[in-house]
CSV table of C-alpha atoms in Angstrom, one decimal:
chain,number,residue,atom,x,y,z
A,1,UNK,CA,0.2,45.5,-31.1
A,2,UNK,CA,0.6,42.9,-33.8
A,3,UNK,CA,2.7,40.0,-32.4
A,4,UNK,CA,3.4,38.7,-35.9
A,5,UNK,CA,5.4,41.8,-36.7
A,6,UNK,CA,7.7,41.1,-33.7
A,7,UNK,CA,8.1,37.3,-33.7
A,8,UNK,CA,8.8,35.3,-36.8
A,9,UNK,CA,6.6,32.3,-37.3
A,10,UNK,CA,9.3,29.9,-38.3
A,11,UNK,CA,11.5,30.9,-35.4
A,12,UNK,CA,8.7,30.3,-33.0
A,13,UNK,CA,8.0,26.9,-34.5
A,14,UNK,CA,11.6,25.9,-34.3
A,15,UNK,CA,11.9,27.0,-30.7
A,16,UNK,CA,8.7,25.1,-29.8
A,17,UNK,CA,10.0,21.9,-31.5
A,18,UNK,CA,13.4,22.2,-29.9
A,19,UNK,CA,12.2,23.0,-26.3
A,20,UNK,CA,9.0,21.0,-25.9
A,21,UNK,CA,8.9,18.3,-23.3
A,22,UNK,CA,9.9,15.0,-25.0
A,23,UNK,CA,8.9,11.4,-24.4
A,24,UNK,CA,11.4,9.3,-22.5
A,25,UNK,CA,12.1,7.0,-25.4
A,26,UNK,CA,14.3,4.5,-23.6
A,27,UNK,CA,12.0,4.2,-20.6
A,28,UNK,CA,9.0,3.8,-22.9
A,29,UNK,CA,10.7,1.1,-25.0
A,30,UNK,CA,11.6,-0.8,-21.9
A,31,UNK,CA,8.1,-0.7,-20.6
A,32,UNK,CA,6.6,-1.7,-23.9
A,33,UNK,CA,9.1,-4.6,-24.1
A,34,UNK,CA,8.2,-5.8,-20.6
A,35,UNK,CA,4.4,-5.5,-20.9
A,36,UNK,CA,4.3,-6.7,-24.6
A,37,UNK,CA,6.6,-9.5,-23.7
A,38,UNK,CA,4.5,-10.6,-20.7
A,39,UNK,CA,1.4,-10.6,-23.0
A,40,UNK,CA,3.3,-12.8,-25.4
A,41,UNK,CA,4.4,-15.1,-22.6
A,42,UNK,CA,0.7,-15.4,-21.6
A,43,UNK,CA,0.0,-16.4,-25.3
A,44,UNK,CA,2.7,-19.1,-25.1
A,45,UNK,CA,1.3,-20.4,-21.9
A,46,UNK,CA,-2.1,-20.6,-23.5
A,47,UNK,CA,-0.5,-22.5,-26.4
A,48,UNK,CA,0.9,-25.0,-24.1
A,49,UNK,CA,-2.4,-25.3,-22.2
A,50,UNK,CA,-4.3,-26.0,-25.5
A,51,UNK,CA,-1.7,-28.5,-26.7
A,52,UNK,CA,-1.0,-30.4,-23.5
A,53,UNK,CA,-4.2,-30.2,-21.5
A,54,UNK,CA,-6.9,-29.8,-24.0
A,55,UNK,CA,-5.1,-31.9,-26.7
A,56,UNK,CA,-6.0,-29.5,-29.5
A,57,UNK,CA,-4.4,-29.7,-33.0
A,58,UNK,CA,-2.4,-26.8,-34.4
A,59,UNK,CA,-5.4,-24.9,-35.8
A,60,UNK,CA,-7.3,-25.5,-32.6
A,61,UNK,CA,-4.5,-24.2,-30.5
A,62,UNK,CA,-4.2,-21.0,-32.6
A,63,UNK,CA,-7.9,-20.3,-32.4
A,64,UNK,CA,-8.0,-21.1,-28.6
A,65,UNK,CA,-5.0,-18.7,-27.9
A,66,UNK,CA,-6.4,-15.8,-29.9
A,67,UNK,CA,-9.9,-16.2,-28.5
A,68,UNK,CA,-8.7,-16.2,-24.9
A,69,UNK,CA,-6.4,-13.2,-25.5
A,70,UNK,CA,-9.2,-11.2,-27.2
A,71,UNK,CA,-11.6,-12.1,-24.4
A,72,UNK,CA,-9.1,-10.9,-21.8
A,73,UNK,CA,-8.4,-7.7,-23.8
A,74,UNK,CA,-12.1,-7.0,-24.0
A,75,UNK,CA,-12.7,-7.9,-20.3
A,76,UNK,CA,-9.9,-5.6,-19.0
A,77,UNK,CA,-11.2,-2.8,-21.3
A,78,UNK,CA,-14.7,-3.3,-19.9
A,79,UNK,CA,-13.6,-3.1,-16.3
A,80,UNK,CA,-11.5,0.0,-17.0
A,81,UNK,CA,-8.0,-1.4,-16.5
A,82,UNK,CA,-6.7,-1.6,-20.1
A,83,UNK,CA,-6.4,2.2,-20.5
A,84,UNK,CA,-4.5,2.4,-17.3
A,85,UNK,CA,-2.1,-0.3,-18.5
A,86,UNK,CA,-1.8,1.5,-21.9
A,87,UNK,CA,-0.8,4.7,-20.2
A,88,UNK,CA,2.6,3.3,-19.2
A,89,UNK,CA,2.9,0.3,-21.5
A,90,UNK,CA,2.4,2.2,-24.7
A,91,UNK,CA,3.0,0.1,-27.8
A,92,UNK,CA,3.5,-2.9,-25.5
A,93,UNK,CA,-0.3,-3.2,-24.9
A,94,UNK,CA,-1.4,-1.7,-28.3
A,95,UNK,CA,0.5,-4.0,-30.7
A,96,UNK,CA,-0.6,-7.5,-29.4
A,97,UNK,CA,-4.0,-8.8,-30.3
A,98,UNK,CA,-5.4,-7.7,-26.9
A,99,UNK,CA,-4.8,-4.1,-28.1
A,100,UNK,CA,-7.0,-4.8,-31.1
A,101,UNK,CA,-9.7,-6.0,-28.8
A,102,UNK,CA,-9.3,-2.8,-26.8
A,103,UNK,CA,-9.7,-0.7,-29.9
A,104,UNK,CA,-13.0,-2.3,-30.7
A,105,UNK,CA,-14.5,-2.6,-27.2
A,106,UNK,CA,-13.7,0.9,-26.1
A,107,UNK,CA,-15.8,2.6,-28.9
A,108,UNK,CA,-18.5,0.0,-28.3
A,109,UNK,CA,-18.7,1.1,-24.6
A,110,UNK,CA,-18.4,4.7,-25.5
A,111,UNK,CA,-21.2,5.0,-28.1
A,112,UNK,CA,-23.8,2.8,-26.6
A,113,UNK,CA,-25.7,5.9,-25.5
A,114,UNK,CA,-26.2,6.9,-29.1
A,115,UNK,CA,-28.0,3.6,-29.7
A,116,UNK,CA,-27.0,0.1,-31.0
A,117,UNK,CA,-27.4,0.9,-34.7
A,118,UNK,CA,-26.1,4.5,-35.2
A,119,UNK,CA,-24.0,4.5,-32.0
A,120,UNK,CA,-22.3,1.1,-31.5
A,121,UNK,CA,-22.9,-0.1,-35.0
A,122,UNK,CA,-21.5,2.9,-36.7
A,123,UNK,CA,-18.7,3.7,-34.4
A,124,UNK,CA,-17.4,0.2,-33.6
A,125,UNK,CA,-14.6,0.3,-36.0
A,126,UNK,CA,-13.6,4.0,-35.7
A,127,UNK,CA,-10.2,3.0,-34.3
A,128,UNK,CA,-9.7,-0.5,-35.7
A,129,UNK,CA,-11.2,0.5,-39.1
A,130,UNK,CA,-8.0,1.8,-40.7
A,131,UNK,CA,-6.0,-1.2,-39.5
A,132,UNK,CA,-8.6,-3.6,-41.0
A,133,UNK,CA,-8.8,-1.6,-44.3
A,134,UNK,CA,-5.1,-1.4,-44.9
A,135,UNK,CA,-4.3,-4.8,-43.3
A,136,UNK,CA,-6.8,-6.6,-45.5
A,137,UNK,CA,-5.9,-4.6,-48.6
A,138,UNK,CA,-2.2,-5.2,-48.2
A,139,UNK,CA,-2.7,-9.0,-47.7
A,140,UNK,CA,-4.8,-9.1,-50.9
A,141,UNK,CA,-1.9,-7.4,-52.8
A,142,UNK,CA,0.6,-9.7,-51.2
A,143,UNK,CA,-1.6,-12.7,-52.1
A,144,UNK,CA,-1.9,-11.6,-55.7
A,145,UNK,CA,1.9,-11.1,-56.0
A,146,UNK,CA,2.4,-14.5,-54.4
A,147,UNK,CA,0.0,-16.1,-56.9
A,148,UNK,CA,1.8,-14.5,-59.9
A,149,UNK,CA,5.2,-15.7,-58.6
A,150,UNK,CA,3.7,-19.2,-58.2
A,151,UNK,CA,2.4,-19.2,-61.7
A,152,UNK,CA,5.6,-18.0,-63.2
B,1,UNK,CA,-21.4,53.9,-21.4
B,2,UNK,CA,-17.8,52.7,-21.8
B,3,UNK,CA,-15.2,54.3,-24.0
B,4,UNK,CA,-12.4,52.9,-26.1
B,5,UNK,CA,-8.9,53.3,-24.8
B,6,UNK,CA,-5.8,52.9,-27.0
B,7,UNK,CA,-5.8,50.4,-29.8
B,8,UNK,CA,-8.3,47.7,-28.7
B,9,UNK,CA,-9.3,48.2,-25.0
B,10,UNK,CA,-12.8,49.1,-23.8
B,11,UNK,CA,-13.0,50.9,-20.4
B,12,UNK,CA,-16.3,50.7,-18.6
B,13,UNK,CA,-17.9,53.9,-17.3
B,14,UNK,CA,-19.9,52.2,-14.5
B,15,UNK,CA,-17.8,49.1,-14.0
B,16,UNK,CA,-20.2,46.1,-13.8
B,17,UNK,CA,-20.0,44.4,-10.4
B,18,UNK,CA,-19.5,40.7,-9.8
B,19,UNK,CA,-22.4,40.1,-7.4
B,20,UNK,CA,-22.1,36.4,-7.2
B,21,UNK,CA,-19.9,33.6,-8.6
B,22,UNK,CA,-19.8,29.8,-8.3
B,23,UNK,CA,-17.7,26.8,-9.2
B,24,UNK,CA,-18.6,23.2,-9.7
B,25,UNK,CA,-15.8,20.5,-10.3
B,26,UNK,CA,-15.3,16.8,-10.6
B,27,UNK,CA,-13.1,14.4,-8.7
B,28,UNK,CA,-9.6,15.1,-10.2
B,29,UNK,CA,-10.1,18.8,-9.7
B,30,UNK,CA,-11.3,18.3,-6.2
B,31,UNK,CA,-8.2,16.2,-5.4
B,32,UNK,CA,-6.0,19.0,-6.7
B,33,UNK,CA,-4.3,21.7,-4.5
B,34,UNK,CA,-7.4,24.0,-4.8
B,35,UNK,CA,-9.9,21.3,-4.2
B,36,UNK,CA,-11.3,22.9,-1.0
B,37,UNK,CA,-12.0,26.2,-2.8
B,38,UNK,CA,-14.9,25.0,-5.0
B,39,UNK,CA,-18.6,25.4,-4.2
B,40,UNK,CA,-19.8,22.0,-5.3
B,41,UNK,CA,-17.8,18.9,-6.1
B,42,UNK,CA,-18.7,15.4,-7.1
B,43,UNK,CA,-17.0,12.0,-7.2
B,44,UNK,CA,-18.3,10.1,-10.1
B,45,UNK,CA,-18.0,11.6,-13.6
B,46,UNK,CA,-21.6,10.7,-14.5
B,47,UNK,CA,-22.8,12.4,-11.3
B,48,UNK,CA,-25.9,10.2,-11.2
B,49,UNK,CA,-26.9,11.0,-14.8
B,50,UNK,CA,-27.3,8.6,-17.7
B,51,UNK,CA,-24.6,10.1,-20.0
B,52,UNK,CA,-21.6,12.4,-19.6
B,53,UNK,CA,-23.3,15.0,-21.7
B,54,UNK,CA,-26.1,15.1,-19.1
B,55,UNK,CA,-23.6,15.3,-16.3
B,56,UNK,CA,-21.9,18.3,-17.9
B,57,UNK,CA,-25.3,20.0,-18.3
B,58,UNK,CA,-26.0,19.3,-14.6
B,59,UNK,CA,-22.7,20.9,-13.7
B,60,UNK,CA,-23.4,24.1,-15.7
B,61,UNK,CA,-27.0,24.3,-14.3
B,62,UNK,CA,-25.8,23.9,-10.7
B,63,UNK,CA,-23.2,26.6,-11.3
B,64,UNK,CA,-25.8,29.0,-12.7
B,65,UNK,CA,-28.2,28.4,-9.9
B,66,UNK,CA,-25.6,28.7,-7.2
B,67,UNK,CA,-24.2,31.9,-8.6
B,68,UNK,CA,-27.7,33.5,-8.8
B,69,UNK,CA,-28.5,32.3,-5.3
B,70,UNK,CA,-25.2,33.7,-3.9
B,71,UNK,CA,-26.0,37.1,-5.4
B,72,UNK,CA,-29.3,37.2,-3.6
B,73,UNK,CA,-31.2,37.3,-6.9
B,74,UNK,CA,-33.8,35.1,-8.5
B,75,UNK,CA,-33.6,33.6,-12.0
B,76,UNK,CA,-36.4,36.0,-13.1
B,77,UNK,CA,-34.1,39.0,-12.3
B,78,UNK,CA,-31.5,37.9,-14.8
B,79,UNK,CA,-31.8,39.6,-18.2
B,80,UNK,CA,-29.4,37.6,-20.2
B,81,UNK,CA,-27.6,34.3,-19.8
B,82,UNK,CA,-24.4,34.0,-21.7
B,83,UNK,CA,-23.1,30.5,-21.9
B,84,UNK,CA,-20.7,28.3,-23.8
B,85,UNK,CA,-19.0,24.9,-23.8
B,86,UNK,CA,-16.8,22.7,-26.0
B,87,UNK,CA,-19.5,20.4,-27.4
B,88,UNK,CA,-20.9,20.5,-31.0
B,89,UNK,CA,-23.6,23.1,-31.2
B,90,UNK,CA,-22.7,24.1,-27.5
B,91,UNK,CA,-25.5,21.8,-26.3
B,92,UNK,CA,-24.7,22.0,-22.6
B,93,UNK,CA,-25.4,25.7,-22.6
B,94,UNK,CA,-28.4,25.5,-24.9
B,95,UNK,CA,-30.1,22.9,-22.7
B,96,UNK,CA,-29.3,24.8,-19.5
B,97,UNK,CA,-30.9,27.9,-21.0
B,98,UNK,CA,-33.9,25.8,-21.9
B,99,UNK,CA,-34.3,24.9,-18.3
B,100,UNK,CA,-33.5,28.3,-16.8
B,101,UNK,CA,-35.9,30.2,-19.1
B,102,UNK,CA,-33.6,33.2,-19.3
B,103,UNK,CA,-32.9,35.0,-22.6
B,104,UNK,CA,-29.8,33.3,-23.9
B,105,UNK,CA,-26.8,34.1,-25.9
B,106,UNK,CA,-24.6,31.1,-26.8
B,107,UNK,CA,-20.9,31.6,-27.4
B,108,UNK,CA,-18.2,29.4,-28.8
B,109,UNK,CA,-14.8,30.6,-27.7
B,110,UNK,CA,-13.3,27.2,-26.9
B,111,UNK,CA,-11.4,27.5,-23.6
B,112,UNK,CA,-11.6,31.3,-23.7
B,113,UNK,CA,-15.4,31.3,-23.0
B,114,UNK,CA,-15.1,32.7,-19.4
B,115,UNK,CA,-13.3,35.8,-20.7
B,116,UNK,CA,-15.5,35.9,-23.8
B,117,UNK,CA,-18.7,35.9,-21.8
B,118,UNK,CA,-17.5,38.4,-19.2
B,119,UNK,CA,-16.5,40.7,-22.0
B,120,UNK,CA,-20.0,40.6,-23.7
B,121,UNK,CA,-21.7,40.5,-20.3
B,122,UNK,CA,-19.9,43.6,-19.0
B,123,UNK,CA,-20.6,45.5,-22.3
B,124,UNK,CA,-24.3,44.7,-22.0
B,125,UNK,CA,-24.5,45.8,-18.3
B,126,UNK,CA,-22.4,49.0,-18.8
B,127,UNK,CA,-24.3,49.8,-21.9
B,128,UNK,CA,-27.5,49.8,-20.0
B,129,UNK,CA,-29.0,46.9,-21.9
B,130,UNK,CA,-29.2,44.6,-19.0
B,131,UNK,CA,-29.4,44.9,-15.2
B,132,UNK,CA,-28.0,41.5,-14.3
B,133,UNK,CA,-26.2,39.1,-16.6
B,134,UNK,CA,-25.0,35.5,-15.9
B,135,UNK,CA,-21.9,34.2,-17.7
B,136,UNK,CA,-21.5,30.5,-17.6
B,137,UNK,CA,-19.0,28.2,-19.3
B,138,UNK,CA,-18.5,24.5,-18.7
B,139,UNK,CA,-16.3,21.6,-19.8
B,140,UNK,CA,-16.2,17.9,-19.0
B,141,UNK,CA,-13.3,15.6,-19.5
B,142,UNK,CA,-15.4,12.7,-20.8
B,143,UNK,CA,-17.5,14.7,-23.2
B,144,UNK,CA,-14.4,16.5,-24.5
B,145,UNK,CA,-12.5,13.3,-25.1
B,146,UNK,CA,-15.5,12.0,-27.1
B,147,UNK,CA,-15.7,15.2,-29.1
B,148,UNK,CA,-12.0,15.8,-29.8
B,149,UNK,CA,-10.0,12.6,-29.1
B,150,UNK,CA,-10.5,8.9,-28.5
B,151,UNK,CA,-12.9,6.7,-26.5
B,152,UNK,CA,-12.1,6.9,-22.8
B,153,UNK,CA,-11.2,3.2,-22.4
B,154,UNK,CA,-8.8,3.2,-25.4
B,155,UNK,CA,-5.3,2.3,-24.1
B,156,UNK,CA,-3.2,4.8,-25.9
B,157,UNK,CA,-0.7,7.0,-24.0
B,158,UNK,CA,-0.8,10.8,-24.3
B,159,UNK,CA,2.2,12.9,-25.4
B,160,UNK,CA,4.1,14.9,-22.8
B,161,UNK,CA,2.7,18.2,-24.0
B,162,UNK,CA,-1.0,17.1,-23.8
B,163,UNK,CA,-3.3,18.7,-21.3
B,164,UNK,CA,-6.3,17.4,-19.5
B,165,UNK,CA,-9.8,18.9,-20.1
B,166,UNK,CA,-11.1,20.0,-16.7
B,167,UNK,CA,-14.4,18.6,-15.5
B,168,UNK,CA,-15.6,22.0,-14.2
B,169,UNK,CA,-18.1,24.7,-14.6
B,170,UNK,CA,-18.3,28.3,-13.3
B,171,UNK,CA,-20.8,31.1,-13.4
B,172,UNK,CA,-20.5,34.8,-12.7
B,173,UNK,CA,-23.3,37.2,-12.1
B,174,UNK,CA,-22.5,40.7,-13.5
B,175,UNK,CA,-24.7,43.5,-12.3
B,176,UNK,CA,-25.3,47.2,-12.5
B,177,UNK,CA,-26.1,47.1,-8.8
B,178,UNK,CA,-23.6,49.3,-6.8
B,179,UNK,CA,-21.7,48.2,-3.7
B,180,UNK,CA,-18.4,46.8,-2.6
B,181,UNK,CA,-17.8,44.0,-5.1
B,182,UNK,CA,-15.0,43.0,-7.5
B,183,UNK,CA,-15.9,44.9,-10.7
B,184,UNK,CA,-14.9,44.6,-14.3
B,185,UNK,CA,-13.0,47.8,-15.1
B,186,UNK,CA,-11.8,47.2,-18.6
B,187,UNK,CA,-11.5,44.5,-21.3
B,188,UNK,CA,-9.4,43.9,-24.3
B,189,UNK,CA,-10.9,41.6,-27.0
B,190,UNK,CA,-8.2,39.6,-28.7
B,191,UNK,CA,-7.5,38.9,-32.3
B,192,UNK,CA,-7.2,35.4,-33.7
B,193,UNK,CA,-3.5,34.6,-33.8
B,194,UNK,CA,-2.0,31.5,-35.6
B,195,UNK,CA,1.7,30.7,-35.4
B,196,UNK,CA,1.4,27.6,-37.6
B,197,UNK,CA,1.3,25.0,-34.7
B,198,UNK,CA,-0.7,22.0,-35.9
B,199,UNK,CA,-0.1,19.6,-33.1
B,200,UNK,CA,-3.5,19.3,-31.3
B,201,UNK,CA,-1.6,17.8,-28.3
B,202,UNK,CA,0.4,20.9,-27.9
B,203,UNK,CA,-2.3,23.6,-27.3
B,204,UNK,CA,-0.1,25.6,-24.9
B,205,UNK,CA,2.4,26.3,-27.6
B,206,UNK,CA,-0.4,27.2,-30.1
B,207,UNK,CA,-2.1,29.6,-27.6
B,208,UNK,CA,0.9,31.3,-26.0
B,209,UNK,CA,1.3,33.9,-28.8
B,210,UNK,CA,-2.4,34.9,-28.6
B,211,UNK,CA,-2.1,35.4,-24.9
B,212,UNK,CA,1.1,37.4,-25.3
B,213,UNK,CA,-0.5,39.7,-27.9
B,214,UNK,CA,-3.6,40.4,-25.9
B,215,UNK,CA,-1.7,41.0,-22.6
B,216,UNK,CA,0.8,43.3,-24.2
B,217,UNK,CA,-1.9,45.2,-26.1
B,218,UNK,CA,-3.9,45.6,-22.9
B,219,UNK,CA,-0.9,47.0,-21.0
B,220,UNK,CA,0.0,49.3,-23.8
B,221,UNK,CA,-3.6,50.6,-24.1
B,222,UNK,CA,-3.9,51.4,-20.4
B,223,UNK,CA,-0.3,52.6,-20.2
B,224,UNK,CA,0.8,50.4,-17.4
B,225,UNK,CA,3.5,47.8,-16.6
B,226,UNK,CA,2.7,44.2,-15.7
B,227,UNK,CA,3.3,45.0,-11.9
B,228,UNK,CA,0.2,47.2,-12.0
B,229,UNK,CA,-1.7,43.9,-11.6
B,230,UNK,CA,-1.4,41.6,-8.6
B,231,UNK,CA,-1.8,38.7,-10.9
B,232,UNK,CA,-2.0,38.3,-14.7
B,233,UNK,CA,-3.9,35.0,-15.1
B,234,UNK,CA,-3.9,33.0,-18.2
B,235,UNK,CA,-6.5,30.3,-18.8
B,236,UNK,CA,-4.9,27.1,-19.8
B,237,UNK,CA,-1.5,27.5,-21.4
B,238,UNK,CA,-0.2,24.8,-19.1
B,239,UNK,CA,3.5,24.3,-18.1
B,240,UNK,CA,5.0,24.5,-21.6
B,241,UNK,CA,2.7,27.3,-22.9
B,242,UNK,CA,3.4,29.4,-19.8
B,243,UNK,CA,7.1,29.0,-20.3
B,244,UNK,CA,6.7,30.2,-23.9
B,245,UNK,CA,4.6,33.2,-22.9
B,246,UNK,CA,7.1,34.4,-20.3
B,247,UNK,CA,10.0,33.9,-22.8
B,248,UNK,CA,8.4,35.7,-25.7
B,249,UNK,CA,6.8,38.5,-23.7
B,250,UNK,CA,10.2,39.2,-22.1
B,251,UNK,CA,11.8,39.3,-25.5
B,252,UNK,CA,9.4,42.0,-26.4
B,253,UNK,CA,10.3,44.0,-23.3
B,254,UNK,CA,7.5,42.8,-20.9
B,255,UNK,CA,8.6,40.9,-17.9
B,256,UNK,CA,5.5,38.9,-16.8
B,257,UNK,CA,7.4,36.4,-14.7
B,258,UNK,CA,6.6,38.1,-11.3
B,259,UNK,CA,2.8,38.3,-11.8
B,260,UNK,CA,1.9,35.5,-14.2
B,261,UNK,CA,-0.3,32.7,-13.0
B,262,UNK,CA,-1.8,30.0,-15.2
B,263,UNK,CA,-5.1,28.2,-14.2
B,264,UNK,CA,-4.1,25.1,-16.2
B,265,UNK,CA,-0.9,24.8,-14.1
B,266,UNK,CA,-2.6,25.5,-10.8
B,267,UNK,CA,-5.7,23.2,-11.1
B,268,UNK,CA,-4.0,19.8,-10.7
B,269,UNK,CA,-0.7,20.9,-9.1
B,270,UNK,CA,2.1,18.4,-9.7
B,271,UNK,CA,-0.2,15.5,-10.8
B,272,UNK,CA,2.0,13.8,-13.5
B,273,UNK,CA,-1.1,12.1,-15.0
B,274,UNK,CA,-2.2,15.5,-16.3
B,275,UNK,CA,1.1,16.1,-18.2
B,276,UNK,CA,1.2,19.9,-19.0
B,277,UNK,CA,-1.8,20.7,-16.8
B,278,UNK,CA,-5.5,21.4,-17.2
B,279,UNK,CA,-7.5,22.9,-20.0
B,280,UNK,CA,-11.1,23.5,-21.1
B,281,UNK,CA,-13.6,26.3,-20.4
B,282,UNK,CA,-14.1,25.0,-16.9
B,283,UNK,CA,-10.4,25.2,-16.0
B,284,UNK,CA,-10.2,29.0,-16.0
B,285,UNK,CA,-13.8,29.4,-14.9
B,286,UNK,CA,-13.4,27.3,-11.8
B,287,UNK,CA,-10.0,28.8,-10.8
B,288,UNK,CA,-11.4,32.4,-11.3
B,289,UNK,CA,-14.5,31.7,-9.3
B,290,UNK,CA,-13.0,29.2,-6.8
B,291,UNK,CA,-9.7,30.9,-6.0
B,292,UNK,CA,-9.1,34.4,-7.5
B,293,UNK,CA,-12.4,36.1,-6.8
B,294,UNK,CA,-12.6,34.9,-3.2
B,295,UNK,CA,-9.0,36.1,-2.7
B,296,UNK,CA,-10.0,39.5,-4.0
B,297,UNK,CA,-12.8,39.7,-1.6
B,298,UNK,CA,-10.4,38.6,1.2
B,299,UNK,CA,-8.2,41.5,0.2
B,300,UNK,CA,-5.2,39.5,-1.0
B,301,UNK,CA,-5.5,40.7,-4.6
B,302,UNK,CA,-6.6,44.2,-5.5
B,303,UNK,CA,-6.3,44.0,-9.2
B,304,UNK,CA,-6.2,41.1,-11.6
B,305,UNK,CA,-6.0,40.7,-15.3
B,306,UNK,CA,-7.9,37.5,-16.4
B,307,UNK,CA,-6.9,36.2,-19.8
B,308,UNK,CA,-8.7,33.0,-20.7
B,309,UNK,CA,-7.2,31.4,-23.9
B,310,UNK,CA,-8.8,29.3,-26.5
B,311,UNK,CA,-7.9,27.2,-29.5
B,312,UNK,CA,-10.4,27.6,-32.3
B,313,UNK,CA,-9.8,24.4,-34.3
B,314,UNK,CA,-12.0,21.3,-34.7
B,315,UNK,CA,-11.1,17.6,-35.2
B,316,UNK,CA,-12.1,18.1,-38.9
B,317,UNK,CA,-9.9,21.1,-39.5
B,318,UNK,CA,-7.0,19.3,-37.7
B,319,UNK,CA,-7.4,16.2,-39.9
B,320,UNK,CA,-7.5,18.4,-43.0
B,321,UNK,CA,-4.1,19.7,-42.0
B,322,UNK,CA,-5.1,23.2,-40.9
B,323,UNK,CA,-3.0,24.8,-38.2
B,324,UNK,CA,-4.6,25.9,-34.9
B,325,UNK,CA,-6.0,29.5,-34.7
B,326,UNK,CA,-6.0,30.8,-31.1
B,327,UNK,CA,-7.6,33.6,-29.2
B,328,UNK,CA,-7.3,35.3,-25.8
B,329,UNK,CA,-9.4,38.1,-24.3
B,330,UNK,CA,-8.3,40.1,-21.3
B,331,UNK,CA,-10.6,41.2,-18.5
B,332,UNK,CA,-9.4,43.6,-15.8
B,333,UNK,CA,-11.1,43.1,-12.5
B,334,UNK,CA,-10.6,45.4,-9.6
B,335,UNK,CA,-11.8,45.2,-6.0
B,336,UNK,CA,-13.9,47.9,-4.5
B,337,UNK,CA,-13.5,50.8,-6.9
B,338,UNK,CA,-17.2,50.9,-7.4
B,339,UNK,CA,-18.9,54.2,-7.7
């Protein structure tokens, strides 16, 4: 029996596409909005803390806020909570800077058994690498365009 | 020695007996609806080892040792160990074989390894080339995630069609020894079937046509209807893949809905965290050895067709845009027909 003679490939693919279980888009957007929003609220609170309590200047506040959020993202990854959060928050916990920390700390934890050079060292940026490569590349391009516009 | 029947099936002359079998599973599997069926369970995914790879090796080793012990044999009596797993260079199996000191044949059949190894094991025994053979596949959630997907702690959600690689191992001792045991009557090796599915998070849909082809070929070859079997058991099609199998088999005139069971759907029950169900070599191996074989011995099933399914892609092939080639082998097991 040759199943390909009885079922057409494109028909099968179309049926799969049409009948496969789909994500609950609205529910996931709402969750992402709430969790992402709460992380941003935390960021705002850190801003105020830096400004009002520690009396930092603008650059100082920015650095303070980012450093604390990155620390928290790394900490919650380390104690195994961030992936649980990510399961229902989706983009809400991936997009903020804490998600970036998660994407670097999780491979670091995972590949420590392969050693600190060829394990952690080599695999640290497996997830964050593409973001860095294209993030930095595009900012260079934007910078050059900005410069040219300035000169003209 | 066996004879060929129909297009692809092999019927064994002296059906090899399943003398002993074992299952070892982790925490999520233990907490599933069949948790009480398994021989050995453990809570922590490292199981006291330094790495997940070592934990998987320990699982497979325990499964092999337990199955041999339950058959009343010694490691020295086993002529061939047939093992396989999901890791690069099937390291779990190779290292277990190093420890056991039994002549070793390593297989890669992805999640179809239980069927794969039973097929080759039964041929070796019926052909008279081995007296006792052990078939032993394993898979571990954490090692498979490392191999195929993302770091464990990465906070990305899975798609609704995704399946969870089972942390489980099983071992079966096939033997030429006569007596009242479940025995392997016939087997149908499957072809590699590819219906152009390229979503690695939708394995059920990729594998369903392969399962359908092998099951229908087997039934045609032996000239029987699905009801001939008390259960036709697929390995890890999951909820969506099983739905596709039933639909397309019935379109071709084979109604499997009454007898079909899927290990991937059974292993975790309704646990939503597992999306479409379980997968991995250990999923079908642990369900066969933990549930179906014991049920046969109790007399609740007389005849089963065990069809473990496998997806033969790799992360590299997936990134290079290849579609997912899939396979399924059918093994017919019958209780107490032994000569």
